[in-house]
Structure formats: structure tokens, C-alpha cells
């Protein structure tokens, strides 16, 4: 087991920089999730850690060892691939033991190790089958077994659940979490699914266009996003990013937001120096749907609730909640009402804004205003 | 109402279907006619051919023309039949096909799974090499074979067929391996497998169909080749296509049509058998040869 | 370091094949190109004479016959093979019983050597023993078919044999294309009330454009290279009536001791083929790249 450090990593393909100076560190036994939209460079970063791609500059350290130039098999890592990458011509047993065979480990020891992971993952009855005879979930387990049997310092997972159906994905997610708790091995896990990131990680790195947008705990990423990209990407439905204007009225700051048909609402804003610099200019008011509720559904523990009348255009019942759509700042914003809240369409209804959860961005730089 | 099959949802009338079958059968006859002519006349006596109906079946079946063609008829100066030339072709085909297929597999593996700067250019040049008219290389190849001491030998023909087969074999394997999941190669690398271990343990066991396609393609091309055989073979190394042509187009003696037909069938037999046994793979090779990329 | 060495293994493995192809294909093309500008006769020599061989070549009646024949042969062969191939593919695409058997029969000529094809057709079309004689036996005394012996018509007998050999191949290409047509498009057309014939004419055949292109390229390539069939059927005769560029090149180089002229004819053949193949490959690879 070991920590993983990435220092100023740059990776280019020809003249195109895919990773533009990434700095990350995950402690021994941590669970690092790399998340971002497709093409953001997260898989490339994982491949660089694995040694499957050569890095252009920077440094990767596993434990205190610089792995530069080291063959993937010598980095003391194991990897689970998106497609599982099970060798189609070998049985499950052959798949799990292939690496040991290459390293010249004798048969008795190999069989013992296979039995061990087979028990752990409950795939003992599948050992003599070919991958083509397995279901998606079973293949997933075998792929994990092949990685586990190596007892690596770091596990690498490349979108391992993306080929499973929704229910199985939830089950396997739980299982991976349980496995991590039990073995406490460092894990680097790539996904484009922000729910997976939030549920699994101890640390999340959000990547976009080759840049590290934010690196922090799931709570920091969700509640304290560093910029509009992170705010928008993490969470589902995503955060409402509402265009407004910062005003100073009677010495206190407020954000004015246009609503339906020429109406507008104003909400108070924390009075910081940074905020004051934006008075008279545009700002983006960010608030998650669950912080915009019907008044009865508002969070009673919140220190600061503001209720305003908003025009409700559409409602979308979603079982446990009902989403209400209201035009604010020229966009449809989503508010999360209780399932049995009474909603009158085409009319103004009160919506409670949990201001303790609101965040503000500078539309010019997309960065947070704190 | 029957459910239209996946292949074709167009329905046609009864009369139309009769017409379709009549046409199809007409063309079956058209394509089989030369084969029928060859087979039936190879079993006739020369007198019967001269005096008779070429399309008719033989009146008295005789296998004499086959014996003649195989071991007795005069080709060039010696009356050896086609047998030694048939053997020459086999001795030439087996190593040429094996070598070019094996090298093509390795090339395809490198070009897809170990691509490097410039590997696309390498592939482009090898692909273009598939389509040159071989007339363009006859003169220099003749000189090089002479310099290597391989002029007029089977070794020379093996070399020629191997190098000019590389373009197609590389193309076949490259296209096949391009669709082979790269993650498997990566997984094997993480497992510690070397370049050759990945090839032998991971790719080759999954390459059965493309090996069959490539071997059939190469076998058919090398066996049926005439130009290289006519240009580079010597007295001792003449392949069967050249020998058959010499037999049929020799200007001396009586034209023994029945022997010619028997000889033609002998020359066609190996590739025909391969085609009938594994036509599916043969067609796949033809298609891969036509649709590149 | 061993890991560094491993990085070079792939290139080392590819190198022999690539070097071989560089030499025997591209090196040899350059050498032939050079010879075509020398005064080489029986043996190569290095006396540079510029483009004299080319002007000699195009002044030769013999070469012009070969080019004319190639044009006649090429056009008929390509057009008829394509039309016949498409026609057979459409017939076979009608849920035919024994389709596998019929397909096998249509395609088998492609598996055999042009020499064998040549022998079969040479004697089948021979007026003395073949079709003409057979018709006489059947009582049609006035039937005449002696094209293979006739200077004006011999080239057409080669067309007949070549079509017999290749049309099944074209059929297979079109059949694969037809099978690739999205069934829903056909259903949509039927819902729109189009008849079977109209669906083919207006929808399916226009979708076959890439197949036409592939067939055109393959057939052109075969036509320009065609050597074996001519040698086996007519040997270029009667007289020079069926001479083609490929046979011309061979005879000038190896039997008439005019290597310079032979080399220049080979270069012309190469130019003809490349002017069709290179744009085709270029567009194919670009299209393939877009898909990926």
C-alpha cells in the first residue's frame, strides 16, 4: 500500500496538450476519483499512472518511488478496464493466473491465490468458464479478481461500471466500496458519473479540458465548488446557475434576478470585500434544486431562508419529489418540491431559497466570488 | 401473413418468382458450363471430341487422358506429365504462404497495437504496394534474383511471392487487429507480458478466422500465379500454371484436347477444393481485398 | 535498460517487411523508371536518353493496338461485369431457396487460375471442336462462331472469358452491399407505397454507389494487369489482334530485347493504375478515419 503523488504532469499527443500540468496527491489507503466529461483527459491520466502512456513532463510517484520509465508490470499496480479486457481465449482461472504465470510463480501458489480471490468475490463456481459464458456482472467480478490477486500498491479502475445496467451498477458500487473498506488499498477510479464519484471517493479530482478544475473531498466539491464548471457538472439535476445583477440598496447587497414577464426578485447577498467589487455588475447566483423548495419543505435547520414568489411553468413529478420549473435570469430553473406539494401551473407560487447553500460566480472568469 | 425476413422486405408476385428462378438457373448453367466441358471432355477419347458434341457426356468413359496429363504427356522437352510441376507448385506455395502470413500477422500487430510516429505512412506504403502492376518489377527482380543466385530456382519464387504478398497479408491483419480491443493488450502488459507474449498468448489464439482468410487468399494467389512463374522459374522450378500453358500452347504435335482439359482440372483442383471447403473465408478475403481502409 | 529496449522491439519486428517492400516495390519502381530513360536493349545499361523510349513507344503501332484493345476490353469488361453482378445480386436477394449453392456456383471461377479459364474457353470457343462444331452436330449447319480466330473479334472472346471469371465476384460485392441496406428504409418506402422495382431503382441502387466504386477500382486494376488470360487464350493473336499492354511489356522486355521500351510501357501501366487507386485509397482512408 502506498500513497500516490502527481507533480505538474503534462501529457501531449503531438502538438496537442491533453493534460496541462496536473498536481494531485492521495494518501495511502485513499479513494481518489477522477471525474469529468468525456475527453477531459481523465483516462489519459489513469493510463499515465499505469505506465500505458508515456508522460511528456512532470513526475508520478507511487509511495516514494518515481515510476518514470518503469514498465506497467513493475509499478506494482493493478487495473480494471472499462470493457473488463478479459482474455477471451482463457478461462476465468487462466485470466486470473495469467499475470502470476508470466512472473513465474509456481502452480501451487497460483492455485492458492486464485482460490482466495474466488472466495472473496464469490466466483468459485465460474473458474472454468470462458468470459463469453459470463454475464456482465460476473465479468466485472472476474476483472476485479484479476486485479485483486496481484495485491498491488494501487488499484486503477477505468470506468468499471459503465457497461452495467443501472441496478447492477448500484450493487457493484456498494461492493467496490465494501472491498475498499476491507482492504484499505489506495484506489484511483475514473468515471464520468458524478454520483459514482460522490458516493465512492474520499477525494475527487474534477477534470475538464486537460486542467484540474478542483481537487477536494466530496463535500467540498458538492457544496463549495470552485467554479461554474464544477458546480454545473457535479450533482443531478445540476445546480441552477442564474444570471443576475449585484445591487447595493440602503448599504446592503442584493442580487436582482429577472423572473416571468418583466417581474423580478431580489435576494440578499453576503457582504464581503470580494463581492463589493462587483456592485453594479453581473454575477451568477448558484443554487442547487434541493435548496429551492416549497416553503413547507424548506430545511428547518438552515440559518437563512428567503421566500419569494416565482412563476411556475411546468411541474415534473419524479416519485419521491416533484420538480417545478420556473424562469429566472432568462433560464428555466429547477426547484425541488415535496412530492405532495400543491403546485398551481401558470401562476406565482412562493419558493423558499436556502441562502446558506447559495454560491456566487463571476460570469467573466466563471470563478467563485467568496 | 408471413413475416418478412431481415434480408429483404420486398414482396414479389408468383409469376415474378418463377422468372427469377428461371434466370438464376440459366446463370447456374452458364457458370458451370466451362467446368462441365472440361470434365466431360477430359473423359473422352480424342476421336470422340473431334467428331462429336462438346457439350455431350462421354460415351465411353476413359481415364487415359488423366493419366497422360498427370504423368506421361510431353511438356517442354520431357514426357513427364504435370506431376513434377504440381509438386513444384506445392513446394513453392507452402513456405511462401506460411512466411507471408506470419509476417503479415506480426506487421498488423505492430501497426495497430504498437503504433509509432510514422506507422501510418509505413502502412500506407505497404497498402499501395498491393496494387502495383507486377510488370513494373519484373526487370529489376530478375536482376536481383540473378545476383542472389536465385534465378530460376524455387527459392527465388518463394522469395518473390513472400515479399509481394506482404502488402495484402499486412492489410488483412491490420484491419482485423484494429478491431481487436486494445484494452486486452494493456491488461496483458500490466500482467507483465512482453511484446511477443502478448502476440502469442493473447492475439494469436483469437485470430483463427483471419489466419484462415489470409492463408486461403495467399494460397489462391500464389498457386494461380502465372506472371512470376513465367518470368522467374527455370527448367527445374516451373510451377503448374506455366507448365499447363506450355502444354496447351505448344505448337508441336497433335492437340490432345482431352489431356489439356484433364491438366486444367488438375491445375485448378487444389484451389477449387479450398474454395468448396471454406468458401465463406475465401469470400471474406475477396471482400477485404476490395474494401480497404 | 530493458524497458527501453522493449520500446524498440515493435519497430525491429516491422523493419524487415518494410525494408523489403521499400526495396522490391518502390526501389524497383524507381529502377524501372530509370531504365525507361536509358538505351537498354537485351541487358540494362545506363546510357541516358531522356524520354526517347516514350516517344518511340507511342509511335509504335503495336503499342497503340495494345492500348486500343485495353480500352475495348476494359470498358466492356467493367460495364458488363458490374451490370451482370448487380443484376445477379438483386435476383439472389429475393429470399431464394438454395441461395448458398447458387452463390457458390457463381463465384467459383474466381478461385481458379486465369490460365485454366483460358484453356477452357479457348477450346470451347474453338470453331473446330467447340461451340460451332457442337451446333453443327445438333443440326444447326449454318451456325458460325469463329471470333477467336478472327482478328476483328478475338478481343471480344477474351472479354467473354474475363466476365465469366469475375462477374461472380462483383455479384458478391453487391450482395454484401444489398444486405447492408437498412431494412427500415425499405419498409418506409413500402409504407409510402413504392413497388419493388421502384424501391430498387430509386432507393437501393443509389445506395450502392460505394460498391460501384469499389467494383470499378478492382475491375480496372484487374483489366490493366490482365496478362495470363490473354496468353492462355490467344497468346496475343491472331497476329497482334489481342495484344494488351501487359503482354506488350513482356514481349518487348524479354523476347524482343527492347528493355528500355518495355520499361517505359510498364511505367505507363503503373501511372494508369495509380491514377485510379491513389485517389480511391485516399478517400477510403479519410472516410475510415472519420468513422473512427
PDB file of N, CA and C in Angstrom, chain A residues 86-150:
ATOM      1  N   UNK A  86     -11.115  -9.053 -20.435  1.00  0.00           N
ATOM      2  CA  UNK A  86     -10.812 -10.441 -20.093  1.00  0.00           C
ATOM      3  C   UNK A  86     -10.295 -11.139 -21.339  1.00  0.00           C
ATOM      4  N   UNK A  87      -9.229 -11.925 -21.176  1.00  0.00           N
ATOM      5  CA  UNK A  87      -8.664 -12.630 -22.331  1.00  0.00           C
ATOM      6  C   UNK A  87      -9.685 -13.648 -22.827  1.00  0.00           C
ATOM      7  N   UNK A  88     -10.189 -13.489 -24.043  1.00  0.00           N
ATOM      8  CA  UNK A  88     -11.337 -14.303 -24.464  1.00  0.00           C
ATOM      9  C   UNK A  88     -10.987 -15.782 -24.632  1.00  0.00           C
ATOM     10  N   UNK A  89      -9.706 -16.049 -24.875  1.00  0.00           N
ATOM     11  CA  UNK A  89      -9.321 -17.434 -25.142  1.00  0.00           C
ATOM     12  C   UNK A  89      -9.002 -18.213 -23.871  1.00  0.00           C
ATOM     13  N   UNK A  90      -9.014 -17.539 -22.705  1.00  0.00           N
ATOM     14  CA  UNK A  90      -8.653 -18.231 -21.469  1.00  0.00           C
ATOM     15  C   UNK A  90      -9.880 -18.350 -20.570  1.00  0.00           C
ATOM     16  N   UNK A  91      -9.858 -19.352 -19.694  1.00  0.00           N
ATOM     17  CA  UNK A  91     -10.931 -19.486 -18.710  1.00  0.00           C
ATOM     18  C   UNK A  91     -10.762 -18.399 -17.657  1.00  0.00           C
ATOM     19  N   UNK A  92     -11.737 -18.334 -16.779  1.00  0.00           N
ATOM     20  CA  UNK A  92     -11.650 -17.382 -15.671  1.00  0.00           C
ATOM     21  C   UNK A  92     -10.373 -17.635 -14.872  1.00  0.00           C
ATOM     22  N   UNK A  93     -10.100 -18.912 -14.625  1.00  0.00           N
ATOM     23  CA  UNK A  93      -8.895 -19.276 -13.881  1.00  0.00           C
ATOM     24  C   UNK A  93      -7.652 -18.770 -14.621  1.00  0.00           C
ATOM     25  N   UNK A  94      -7.645 -19.023 -15.942  1.00  0.00           N
ATOM     26  CA  UNK A  94      -6.497 -18.587 -16.745  1.00  0.00           C
ATOM     27  C   UNK A  94      -6.340 -17.081 -16.713  1.00  0.00           C
ATOM     28  N   UNK A  95      -7.448 -16.371 -16.752  1.00  0.00           N
ATOM     29  CA  UNK A  95      -7.398 -14.919 -16.708  1.00  0.00           C
ATOM     30  C   UNK A  95      -6.777 -14.422 -15.408  1.00  0.00           C
ATOM     31  N   UNK A  96      -7.205 -15.035 -14.329  1.00  0.00           N
ATOM     32  CA  UNK A  96      -6.727 -14.554 -13.032  1.00  0.00           C
ATOM     33  C   UNK A  96      -5.259 -14.917 -12.843  1.00  0.00           C
ATOM     34  N   UNK A  97      -4.862 -16.091 -13.373  1.00  0.00           N
ATOM     35  CA  UNK A  97      -3.499 -16.532 -13.077  1.00  0.00           C
ATOM     36  C   UNK A  97      -2.477 -16.081 -14.119  1.00  0.00           C
ATOM     37  N   UNK A  98      -2.945 -15.458 -15.216  1.00  0.00           N
ATOM     38  CA  UNK A  98      -2.017 -15.130 -16.308  1.00  0.00           C
ATOM     39  C   UNK A  98      -0.813 -14.309 -15.832  1.00  0.00           C
ATOM     40  N   UNK A  99      -1.090 -13.286 -15.067  1.00  0.00           N
ATOM     41  CA  UNK A  99      -0.008 -12.423 -14.583  1.00  0.00           C
ATOM     42  C   UNK A  99       0.982 -13.173 -13.715  1.00  0.00           C
ATOM     43  N   UNK A 100       0.462 -14.040 -12.867  1.00  0.00           N
ATOM     44  CA  UNK A 100       1.360 -14.817 -11.998  1.00  0.00           C
ATOM     45  C   UNK A 100       2.192 -15.779 -12.829  1.00  0.00           C
ATOM     46  N   UNK A 101       1.548 -16.329 -13.861  1.00  0.00           N
ATOM     47  CA  UNK A 101       2.245 -17.255 -14.736  1.00  0.00           C
ATOM     48  C   UNK A 101       3.426 -16.544 -15.401  1.00  0.00           C
ATOM     49  N   UNK A 102       3.151 -15.334 -15.921  1.00  0.00           N
ATOM     50  CA  UNK A 102       4.203 -14.560 -16.574  1.00  0.00           C
ATOM     51  C   UNK A 102       5.344 -14.282 -15.602  1.00  0.00           C
ATOM     52  N   UNK A 103       4.987 -14.025 -14.349  1.00  0.00           N
ATOM     53  CA  UNK A 103       6.029 -13.710 -13.364  1.00  0.00           C
ATOM     54  C   UNK A 103       6.698 -14.965 -12.826  1.00  0.00           C
ATOM     55  N   UNK A 104       6.251 -16.120 -13.303  1.00  0.00           N
ATOM     56  CA  UNK A 104       6.929 -17.361 -12.933  1.00  0.00           C
ATOM     57  C   UNK A 104       6.619 -17.852 -11.536  1.00  0.00           C
ATOM     58  N   UNK A 105       5.419 -17.553 -11.066  1.00  0.00           N
ATOM     59  CA  UNK A 105       5.031 -18.066  -9.745  1.00  0.00           C
ATOM     60  C   UNK A 105       4.555 -19.507  -9.903  1.00  0.00           C
ATOM     61  N   UNK A 106       4.944 -20.384  -8.967  1.00  0.00           N
ATOM     62  CA  UNK A 106       4.655 -21.808  -9.211  1.00  0.00           C
ATOM     63  C   UNK A 106       3.181 -22.127  -8.997  1.00  0.00           C
ATOM     64  N   UNK A 107       2.815 -23.279  -9.502  1.00  0.00           N
ATOM     65  CA  UNK A 107       1.406 -23.611  -9.660  1.00  0.00           C
ATOM     66  C   UNK A 107       0.657 -23.679  -8.333  1.00  0.00           C
ATOM     67  N   UNK A 108       1.298 -24.266  -7.355  1.00  0.00           N
ATOM     68  CA  UNK A 108       0.635 -24.442  -6.058  1.00  0.00           C
ATOM     69  C   UNK A 108       0.239 -23.079  -5.492  1.00  0.00           C
ATOM     70  N   UNK A 109       1.183 -22.169  -5.562  1.00  0.00           N
ATOM     71  CA  UNK A 109       0.940 -20.842  -5.016  1.00  0.00           C
ATOM     72  C   UNK A 109      -0.145 -20.115  -5.813  1.00  0.00           C
ATOM     73  N   UNK A 110      -0.094 -20.313  -7.133  1.00  0.00           N
ATOM     74  CA  UNK A 110      -1.092 -19.690  -8.009  1.00  0.00           C
ATOM     75  C   UNK A 110      -2.484 -20.164  -7.652  1.00  0.00           C
ATOM     76  N   UNK A 111      -2.615 -21.484  -7.496  1.00  0.00           N
ATOM     77  CA  UNK A 111      -3.939 -22.041  -7.195  1.00  0.00           C
ATOM     78  C   UNK A 111      -4.461 -21.502  -5.869  1.00  0.00           C
ATOM     79  N   UNK A 112      -3.555 -21.360  -4.915  1.00  0.00           N
ATOM     80  CA  UNK A 112      -3.951 -20.848  -3.615  1.00  0.00           C
ATOM     81  C   UNK A 112      -4.488 -19.410  -3.746  1.00  0.00           C
ATOM     82  N   UNK A 113      -3.745 -18.612  -4.515  1.00  0.00           N
ATOM     83  CA  UNK A 113      -4.143 -17.209  -4.685  1.00  0.00           C
ATOM     84  C   UNK A 113      -5.467 -17.106  -5.421  1.00  0.00           C
ATOM     85  N   UNK A 114      -5.645 -17.959  -6.439  1.00  0.00           N
ATOM     86  CA  UNK A 114      -6.903 -17.938  -7.200  1.00  0.00           C
ATOM     87  C   UNK A 114      -8.060 -18.261  -6.271  1.00  0.00           C
ATOM     88  N   UNK A 115      -7.867 -19.290  -5.443  1.00  0.00           N
ATOM     89  CA  UNK A 115      -8.938 -19.710  -4.526  1.00  0.00           C
ATOM     90  C   UNK A 115      -9.316 -18.563  -3.598  1.00  0.00           C
ATOM     91  N   UNK A 116      -8.289 -17.892  -3.134  1.00  0.00           N
ATOM     92  CA  UNK A 116      -8.504 -16.793  -2.193  1.00  0.00           C
ATOM     93  C   UNK A 116      -9.408 -15.707  -2.793  1.00  0.00           C
ATOM     94  N   UNK A 117      -9.057 -15.235  -4.011  1.00  0.00           N
ATOM     95  CA  UNK A 117      -9.891 -14.166  -4.587  1.00  0.00           C
ATOM     96  C   UNK A 117     -11.243 -14.708  -5.025  1.00  0.00           C
ATOM     97  N   UNK A 118     -11.262 -15.977  -5.443  1.00  0.00           N
ATOM     98  CA  UNK A 118     -12.538 -16.559  -5.859  1.00  0.00           C
ATOM     99  C   UNK A 118     -13.506 -16.567  -4.682  1.00  0.00           C
ATOM    100  N   UNK A 119     -12.983 -16.898  -3.512  1.00  0.00           N
ATOM    101  CA  UNK A 119     -13.832 -16.881  -2.321  1.00  0.00           C
ATOM    102  C   UNK A 119     -14.287 -15.470  -1.998  1.00  0.00           C
ATOM    103  N   UNK A 120     -13.331 -14.551  -2.074  1.00  0.00           N
ATOM    104  CA  UNK A 120     -13.651 -13.175  -1.700  1.00  0.00           C
ATOM    105  C   UNK A 120     -14.749 -12.607  -2.593  1.00  0.00           C
ATOM    106  N   UNK A 121     -14.685 -12.933  -3.891  1.00  0.00           N
ATOM    107  CA  UNK A 121     -15.638 -12.358  -4.844  1.00  0.00           C
ATOM    108  C   UNK A 121     -16.778 -13.308  -5.191  1.00  0.00           C
ATOM    109  N   UNK A 122     -16.796 -14.459  -4.558  1.00  0.00           N
ATOM    110  CA  UNK A 122     -17.830 -15.474  -4.827  1.00  0.00           C
ATOM    111  C   UNK A 122     -17.918 -15.828  -6.309  1.00  0.00           C
ATOM    112  N   UNK A 123     -16.769 -16.147  -6.891  1.00  0.00           N
ATOM    113  CA  UNK A 123     -16.775 -16.579  -8.289  1.00  0.00           C
ATOM    114  C   UNK A 123     -16.180 -17.971  -8.422  1.00  0.00           C
ATOM    115  N   UNK A 124     -16.135 -18.706  -7.301  1.00  0.00           N
ATOM    116  CA  UNK A 124     -15.536 -20.036  -7.303  1.00  0.00           C
ATOM    117  C   UNK A 124     -16.174 -20.965  -8.325  1.00  0.00           C
ATOM    118  N   UNK A 125     -17.484 -20.816  -8.538  1.00  0.00           N
ATOM    119  CA  UNK A 125     -18.173 -21.724  -9.468  1.00  0.00           C
ATOM    120  C   UNK A 125     -17.965 -21.345 -10.923  1.00  0.00           C
ATOM    121  N   UNK A 126     -17.306 -20.215 -11.161  1.00  0.00           N
ATOM    122  CA  UNK A 126     -17.144 -19.750 -12.545  1.00  0.00           C
ATOM    123  C   UNK A 126     -15.747 -20.026 -13.090  1.00  0.00           C
ATOM    124  N   UNK A 127     -14.866 -20.577 -12.258  1.00  0.00           N
ATOM    125  CA  UNK A 127     -13.443 -20.604 -12.611  1.00  0.00           C
ATOM    126  C   UNK A 127     -13.126 -21.278 -13.934  1.00  0.00           C
ATOM    127  N   UNK A 128     -13.940 -22.275 -14.323  1.00  0.00           N
ATOM    128  CA  UNK A 128     -13.595 -22.998 -15.543  1.00  0.00           C
ATOM    129  C   UNK A 128     -14.400 -22.540 -16.749  1.00  0.00           C
ATOM    130  N   UNK A 129     -15.081 -21.409 -16.597  1.00  0.00           N
ATOM    131  CA  UNK A 129     -15.833 -20.895 -17.754  1.00  0.00           C
ATOM    132  C   UNK A 129     -14.996 -19.914 -18.549  1.00  0.00           C
ATOM    133  N   UNK A 130     -15.406 -19.743 -19.801  1.00  0.00           N
ATOM    134  CA  UNK A 130     -14.791 -18.713 -20.641  1.00  0.00           C
ATOM    135  C   UNK A 130     -15.544 -17.391 -20.439  1.00  0.00           C
ATOM    136  N   UNK A 131     -14.877 -16.268 -20.655  1.00  0.00           N
ATOM    137  CA  UNK A 131     -15.549 -14.976 -20.464  1.00  0.00           C
ATOM    138  C   UNK A 131     -16.850 -14.850 -21.243  1.00  0.00           C
ATOM    139  N   UNK A 132     -16.895 -15.463 -22.448  1.00  0.00           N
ATOM    140  CA  UNK A 132     -18.102 -15.322 -23.264  1.00  0.00           C
ATOM    141  C   UNK A 132     -19.311 -15.987 -22.609  1.00  0.00           C
ATOM    142  N   UNK A 133     -19.052 -16.874 -21.623  1.00  0.00           N
ATOM    143  CA  UNK A 133     -20.177 -17.555 -20.972  1.00  0.00           C
ATOM    144  C   UNK A 133     -20.627 -16.837 -19.706  1.00  0.00           C
ATOM    145  N   UNK A 134     -20.085 -15.656 -19.458  1.00  0.00           N
ATOM    146  CA  UNK A 134     -20.410 -14.947 -18.220  1.00  0.00           C
ATOM    147  C   UNK A 134     -21.337 -13.772 -18.497  1.00  0.00           C
ATOM    148  N   UNK A 135     -22.105 -13.408 -17.467  1.00  0.00           N
ATOM    149  CA  UNK A 135     -22.937 -12.214 -17.571  1.00  0.00           C
ATOM    150  C   UNK A 135     -22.068 -10.986 -17.310  1.00  0.00           C
ATOM    151  N   UNK A 136     -22.620  -9.815 -17.581  1.00  0.00           N
ATOM    152  CA  UNK A 136     -21.867  -8.582 -17.376  1.00  0.00           C
ATOM    153  C   UNK A 136     -21.335  -8.450 -15.956  1.00  0.00           C
ATOM    154  N   UNK A 137     -22.191  -8.734 -14.992  1.00  0.00           N
ATOM    155  CA  UNK A 137     -21.781  -8.598 -13.600  1.00  0.00           C
ATOM    156  C   UNK A 137     -20.687  -9.591 -13.229  1.00  0.00           C
ATOM    157  N   UNK A 138     -20.813 -10.804 -13.781  1.00  0.00           N
ATOM    158  CA  UNK A 138     -19.800 -11.820 -13.493  1.00  0.00           C
ATOM    159  C   UNK A 138     -18.447 -11.429 -14.090  1.00  0.00           C
ATOM    160  N   UNK A 139     -18.493 -10.886 -15.313  1.00  0.00           N
ATOM    161  CA  UNK A 139     -17.241 -10.445 -15.932  1.00  0.00           C
ATOM    162  C   UNK A 139     -16.577  -9.371 -15.094  1.00  0.00           C
ATOM    163  N   UNK A 140     -17.415  -8.481 -14.600  1.00  0.00           N
ATOM    164  CA  UNK A 140     -16.928  -7.406 -13.752  1.00  0.00           C
ATOM    165  C   UNK A 140     -16.193  -7.972 -12.535  1.00  0.00           C
ATOM    166  N   UNK A 141     -16.784  -9.002 -11.936  1.00  0.00           N
ATOM    167  CA  UNK A 141     -16.152  -9.612 -10.765  1.00  0.00           C
ATOM    168  C   UNK A 141     -14.832 -10.266 -11.137  1.00  0.00           C
ATOM    169  N   UNK A 142     -14.829 -10.959 -12.279  1.00  0.00           N
ATOM    170  CA  UNK A 142     -13.594 -11.626 -12.688  1.00  0.00           C
ATOM    171  C   UNK A 142     -12.501 -10.584 -12.938  1.00  0.00           C
ATOM    172  N   UNK A 143     -12.883  -9.487 -13.579  1.00  0.00           N
ATOM    173  CA  UNK A 143     -11.894  -8.438 -13.837  1.00  0.00           C
ATOM    174  C   UNK A 143     -11.330  -7.908 -12.528  1.00  0.00           C
ATOM    175  N   UNK A 144     -12.181  -7.796 -11.517  1.00  0.00           N
ATOM    176  CA  UNK A 144     -11.687  -7.336 -10.226  1.00  0.00           C
ATOM    177  C   UNK A 144     -10.808  -8.404  -9.585  1.00  0.00           C
ATOM    178  N   UNK A 145     -11.214  -9.657  -9.771  1.00  0.00           N
ATOM    179  CA  UNK A 145     -10.412 -10.752  -9.222  1.00  0.00           C
ATOM    180  C   UNK A 145      -9.010 -10.752  -9.807  1.00  0.00           C
ATOM    181  N   UNK A 146      -8.922 -10.497 -11.098  1.00  0.00           N
ATOM    182  CA  UNK A 146      -7.623 -10.484 -11.750  1.00  0.00           C
ATOM    183  C   UNK A 146      -6.741  -9.366 -11.167  1.00  0.00           C
ATOM    184  N   UNK A 147      -7.392  -8.272 -10.800  1.00  0.00           N
ATOM    185  CA  UNK A 147      -6.633  -7.174 -10.209  1.00  0.00           C
ATOM    186  C   UNK A 147      -6.270  -7.488  -8.755  1.00  0.00           C
ATOM    187  N   UNK A 148      -7.235  -8.046  -8.005  1.00  0.00           N
ATOM    188  CA  UNK A 148      -7.013  -8.303  -6.579  1.00  0.00           C
ATOM    189  C   UNK A 148      -5.882  -9.278  -6.332  1.00  0.00           C
ATOM    190  N   UNK A 149      -5.762 -10.263  -7.222  1.00  0.00           N
ATOM    191  CA  UNK A 149      -4.826 -11.346  -6.984  1.00  0.00           C
ATOM    192  C   UNK A 149      -3.386 -10.841  -6.961  1.00  0.00           C
ATOM    193  N   UNK A 150      -3.186  -9.642  -7.494  1.00  0.00           N
ATOM    194  CA  UNK A 150      -1.813  -9.129  -7.530  1.00  0.00           C
ATOM    195  C   UNK A 150      -1.396  -8.471  -6.222  1.00  0.00           C
TER     196      UNK A 150
END
